[in-house]
Each structure stands twice: as C-alpha cells, then as structure tokens.
Short mmCIF file of C-alpha atoms in Angstrom, two decimals:
data_model
loop_
_atom_site.label_atom_id
_atom_site.label_comp_id
_atom_site.label_asym_id
_atom_site.label_seq_id
_atom_site.Cartn_x
_atom_site.Cartn_y
_atom_site.Cartn_z
CA MET Z 28 100.18 135.63 108.40
CA ALA Z 29 97.16 132.53 109.05
CA GLY Z 30 95.63 133.54 105.45
CA ARG Z 31 98.17 131.54 103.81
CA TYR Z 32 96.95 128.35 104.99
CA TYR Z 33 93.62 126.59 104.39
CA ILE Z 34 91.38 124.21 105.55
CA SER Z 35 91.13 120.95 103.21
CA GLY Z 36 88.41 119.37 105.25
CA TYR Z 37 86.43 119.25 108.53
CA CYS Z 38 84.47 116.91 110.68
CA SER Z 39 81.96 117.17 113.67
CA ILE Z 40 80.55 114.53 115.54
CA GLN Z 41 77.76 115.07 118.51
CA ASP Z 42 74.43 114.07 119.40
CA ASN Z 43 74.42 111.01 117.49
CA ARG Z 44 75.46 112.51 114.26
CA ILE Z 45 78.65 112.78 111.99
CA ASP Z 46 78.95 115.50 109.58
CA LEU Z 47 81.86 115.81 107.02
CA ASN Z 48 82.61 118.89 105.22
CA GLY Z 49 79.21 120.29 106.10
CA GLN Z 50 77.27 117.11 104.96
CA GLU Z 51 75.78 114.61 106.77
CA TYR Z 52 77.82 111.20 106.69
CA PHE Z 53 76.30 108.96 109.61
CA SER Z 54 73.57 109.29 112.14
CA ALA Z 55 72.26 106.85 114.49
CA PRO Z 56 69.46 108.93 116.53
CA GLY Z 57 68.77 107.55 120.01
CA ALA Z 58 71.57 105.35 120.52
CA ALA Z 59 74.28 105.62 123.46
CA PHE Z 60 77.39 106.76 122.44
CA THR Z 61 78.89 103.22 122.78
CA ASP Z 62 76.50 101.74 120.11
CA PHE Z 63 76.59 104.80 118.00
CA ALA Z 64 80.44 104.65 118.10
CA LYS Z 65 80.33 100.92 117.11
CA GLN Z 66 77.80 101.62 114.27
CA ALA Z 67 79.76 104.56 112.74
CA TYR Z 68 82.76 102.34 112.81
CA LYS Z 69 81.08 99.82 110.58
CA HIS Z 70 79.34 102.15 108.46
CA ALA Z 71 82.98 103.79 107.75
CA GLU Z 72 84.15 100.21 106.86
CA THR Z 73 87.12 100.64 109.35
CA ASP Z 74 89.52 97.82 109.96
CA TYR Z 75 91.27 98.15 113.38
CA ALA Z 76 90.25 95.81 115.87
CA LYS Z 77 91.85 97.69 118.94
CA PHE Z 78 89.12 100.22 118.45
CA PHE Z 79 87.02 98.27 120.61
CA LYS Z 80 89.04 98.64 123.58
CA MET Z 81 89.57 102.22 123.54
CA ASP Z 82 88.01 104.59 126.01
CA ASN Z 83 85.22 106.83 124.74
CA LEU Z 84 87.41 110.03 124.25
CA SER Z 85 89.79 107.72 122.23
CA LYS Z 86 87.02 106.25 120.26
CA LEU Z 87 85.27 110.03 119.40
CA SER Z 88 88.73 111.24 118.53
CA PHE Z 89 89.65 107.98 116.23
CA LEU Z 90 86.33 108.39 114.37
CA ALA Z 91 86.64 111.77 113.47
CA ALA Z 92 90.58 111.68 112.59
CA ASP Z 93 90.18 108.46 110.34
CA LEU Z 94 87.45 110.30 108.32
CA LEU Z 95 89.70 113.12 107.57
CA LEU Z 96 92.85 111.50 107.18
CA ASN Z 97 91.68 108.78 104.91
CA THR Z 98 90.77 111.28 102.39
CA GLU Z 99 94.19 112.73 102.08
CA ALA Z 100 96.76 110.78 99.75
CA ASN Z 101 99.71 111.75 102.20
CA ASN Z 102 99.60 112.00 105.77
CA SER Z 103 103.16 111.06 106.57
CA ASN Z 104 103.98 114.62 107.81
CA THR Z 105 100.88 115.58 109.54
CA ALA Z 106 101.16 117.20 113.03
CA LEU Z 107 98.32 116.28 115.74
CA LEU Z 108 96.91 119.42 117.71
CA PHE Z 109 94.01 118.30 120.08
CA ALA Z 110 92.50 120.13 123.05
CA ASN Z 111 89.57 119.73 125.40
CA ALA Z 112 88.02 121.08 128.64
CA SER Z 113 87.73 117.88 130.69
CA SER Z 114 91.08 116.17 130.17
CA SER Z 115 90.27 112.35 130.68
CA LEU Z 116 87.82 112.91 133.36
CA ASP Z 117 85.56 110.54 132.01
CA THR Z 118 87.62 107.58 132.42
CA ASP Z 119 89.22 109.05 135.29
CA VAL Z 120 86.14 108.73 137.17
CA LYS Z 121 85.54 105.28 136.08
CA TYR Z 122 89.21 104.27 137.36
CA ASN Z 123 88.35 106.04 140.71
CA GLU Z 124 85.53 104.18 141.07
CA SER Z 125 87.31 100.62 140.72
CA ILE Z 126 89.68 101.27 143.29
CA ALA Z 127 87.44 103.42 145.93
CA ASP Z 128 85.85 100.27 147.57
CA ASP Z 129 88.43 98.67 149.68
CA GLU Z 130 86.44 95.25 149.53
CA ASN Z 131 85.85 95.37 146.10
CA TYR Z 132 89.32 96.56 144.70
CA PHE Z 133 89.67 95.72 140.86
CA PRO Z 134 91.80 98.25 139.31
CA SER Z 135 91.92 97.60 135.54
CA PRO Z 136 95.20 98.20 133.57
CA ALA Z 137 93.22 98.33 130.62
CA VAL Z 138 91.39 101.65 131.92
CA PHE Z 139 94.30 103.02 133.54
CA VAL Z 140 96.15 103.09 130.28
CA TYR Z 141 93.54 105.85 129.16
CA THR Z 142 93.58 108.09 132.23
CA LEU Z 143 95.67 110.59 130.15
CA PRO Z 144 94.05 112.58 127.32
CA ASN Z 145 96.74 112.37 124.99
CA ILE Z 146 96.46 108.66 124.73
CA CYS Z 147 94.08 109.23 121.55
CA LEU Z 148 96.79 111.02 119.78
CA GLY Z 149 98.83 107.78 120.20
CA GLU Z 150 96.05 105.83 118.89
CA ILE Z 151 95.58 108.03 115.65
CA SER Z 152 99.57 107.93 115.00
CA ILE Z 153 99.36 103.98 115.03
CA ARG Z 154 96.85 103.79 112.82
CA HIS Z 155 98.00 106.18 110.28
CA LYS Z 156 101.89 105.81 111.17
CA LEU Z 157 102.28 109.25 112.03
CA PHE Z 158 105.83 110.13 113.56
CA THR Z 159 105.32 114.01 113.67
CA GLU Z 160 104.97 116.38 116.40
CA ASN Z 161 101.57 115.69 118.68
CA SER Z 162 99.94 117.73 121.56
CA PHE Z 163 97.14 117.83 123.76
CA PHE Z 164 96.07 120.95 125.77
CA ILE Z 165 93.22 121.90 128.00
CA PHE Z 166 91.34 124.83 128.05
CA GLU Z 167 87.87 126.34 129.96
CA GLU Z 168 86.43 126.25 126.18
CA PHE Z 169 86.93 125.97 122.51
CA ASN Z 170 89.92 127.99 121.51
CA PRO Z 171 90.08 129.22 117.99
CA ASP Z 172 92.95 131.84 118.23
CA PHE Z 173 95.26 128.98 119.94
CA PHE Z 174 94.74 126.57 116.99
CA VAL Z 175 95.16 129.28 114.42
CA ASN Z 176 98.73 130.48 116.14
CA TYR Z 177 100.03 127.16 116.65
CA ALA Z 178 99.07 125.66 113.62
CA THR Z 179 100.24 128.38 111.80
CA ALA Z 180 103.62 128.08 113.59
CA LEU Z 181 104.15 124.37 112.75
CA LEU Z 182 103.71 124.87 109.35
CA GLU Z 183 105.83 127.99 109.08
CA THR Z 184 108.64 126.38 110.95
CA GLN Z 185 108.30 123.35 108.33
CA LYS Z 186 107.87 120.84 111.33
CA ALA Z 187 104.78 119.70 109.64
CA ASP Z 188 103.24 119.92 106.09
CA LYS Z 189 99.58 119.70 107.35
CA VAL Z 190 98.18 119.79 110.88
CA LEU Z 191 95.11 117.88 112.11
CA CYS Z 192 93.54 120.40 114.57
CA GLY Z 193 90.72 118.78 117.10
CA TRP Z 194 88.24 119.72 119.64
CA VAL Z 195 87.34 116.44 121.43
CA GLU Z 196 85.22 116.71 124.39
CA PHE Z 197 83.79 113.70 126.18
CA PHE Z 198 82.35 113.66 129.73
CA LYS Z 199 79.69 111.38 131.09
CA ASP Z 200 77.95 110.88 127.72
CA ASP Z 201 78.14 114.54 126.73
CA TYR Z 202 80.51 114.69 123.64
CA LYS Z 203 81.59 116.85 120.75
CA ALA Z 204 84.39 116.39 118.39
CA PHE Z 205 85.48 119.22 115.73
CA MET Z 206 88.44 118.50 113.81
CA TYR Z 207 89.72 119.95 110.64
CA LEU Z 208 93.06 119.75 108.69
CA VAL Z 209 94.96 122.74 107.47
CA SER Z 210 97.76 123.15 105.14
CA GLU Z 211 98.62 125.24 101.89
CA GLU Z 212 95.96 123.71 100.35
CA GLY Z 213 92.24 124.30 100.36
CA THR Z 214 89.23 126.24 100.01
CA ILE Z 215 88.55 127.73 103.43
CA GLU Z 216 91.04 130.19 104.78
CA HIS Z 217 92.26 129.39 108.08
CA THR Z 218 91.10 132.06 110.24
CA GLU Z 219 89.83 132.61 113.78
CA LYS Z 220 86.62 133.62 112.61
CA ASN Z 221 86.42 130.72 109.97
CA ILE Z 222 86.96 128.09 112.46
CA GLN Z 223 84.62 129.44 114.97
CA THR Z 224 82.02 129.41 112.07
CA LEU Z 225 82.61 125.76 111.36
CA TYR Z 226 83.06 124.81 114.81
CA LEU Z 227 79.11 126.46 115.47
CA SER Z 228 77.91 125.24 112.40
#
C-alpha cells in the first residue's frame, strides 16, 4: 500500500550542516546552534521576524520545513506529522530553572509558550498558511514504520494531498532534524527501508 506514494524532497540538519535532497545546502562548522540557525536563516533569505523569538526545537523544525515547503508550488493541503524522543525537554529545563529559585523567580511567558513540542507545528502552519491535520508524537527512537503507516492513512483517506514528515530532536545542543515530503508524486518510494536509508545518510 505504501508503495503508491513517493518522497519528493528531503532535508536533514545536524552537526552544523544542512543537506537538501542529498546535497550540502549550508554549513557553519564550529558554530553554536543559535549562531548556526541565525546564519542558516540569512543564507536562505528567509523573511519571518518571529523566527528569532522561537525556542531551539522550533527553529530547527522551521528551517527544515521552510526549505522543503518553499520548493513546492501548492502546500495548502499539506499535513504535518512530527515526532522526537525528548519532547520539549530542552525548553522545559530552561523554564524550570527560571522558577526553581524562590529568591530569583523570573518565569518568562516567552519561554513557557514553547514548553509543548507541537508549538513548532503551529509556527510552520502560520508561516505557510496550513490549515490541515498536524500531530506530534513521542518515541524512544526514530520510527520509520510509524511514518509510513500514518502518512499513508492520511493520503488514502484524502485528509491531505501531501504529508510533511519530520523527526526533530533537540536537547542540550544535541540536535537532528530529518524531514521529507510524501505524496503521489516523486522519485523515491515511500517505504520503511527507503526512509531509514535517508535518515541515516
């Protein structure tokens, strides 16, 4: 059943490098993630000022999604299907530190906003005017079988024309984003084996 659908584009971000469809798109060796993300944003000539207010998980997700969705002519019926292992723990830790000391109690609403992992879906939806189904799941590790089955179900039931699938993990400056677009068009069959190969490449 999954063989009917295809991957039309994929993107990975880790170790200060962005690869788009298997080719290096941008790199900034040695940069901290915040600097790397800022440089990548400028390199892509992105115009979305709210980017700088996002938490790191949302920035990571936004960069990968933006590169893929900007290559597509029509994204109006694109569903978002994301997952990771640590939820929004990186931001949770920072928020907890801001409320842990009774004598230095400065909880920030700007940080609290991002203590849910699915907020990155909202940022992407706003940016690309998506009103489709979106979900964020938590798994111990990358789960290609889940992505194949869930995306296929969305496409089979015509709840979406395309699905942007993404594994976006960020915790204590250890990060990896892997995203791909699946639909009836493309060159790579949407199978568990192919997804795993792209994820590891």
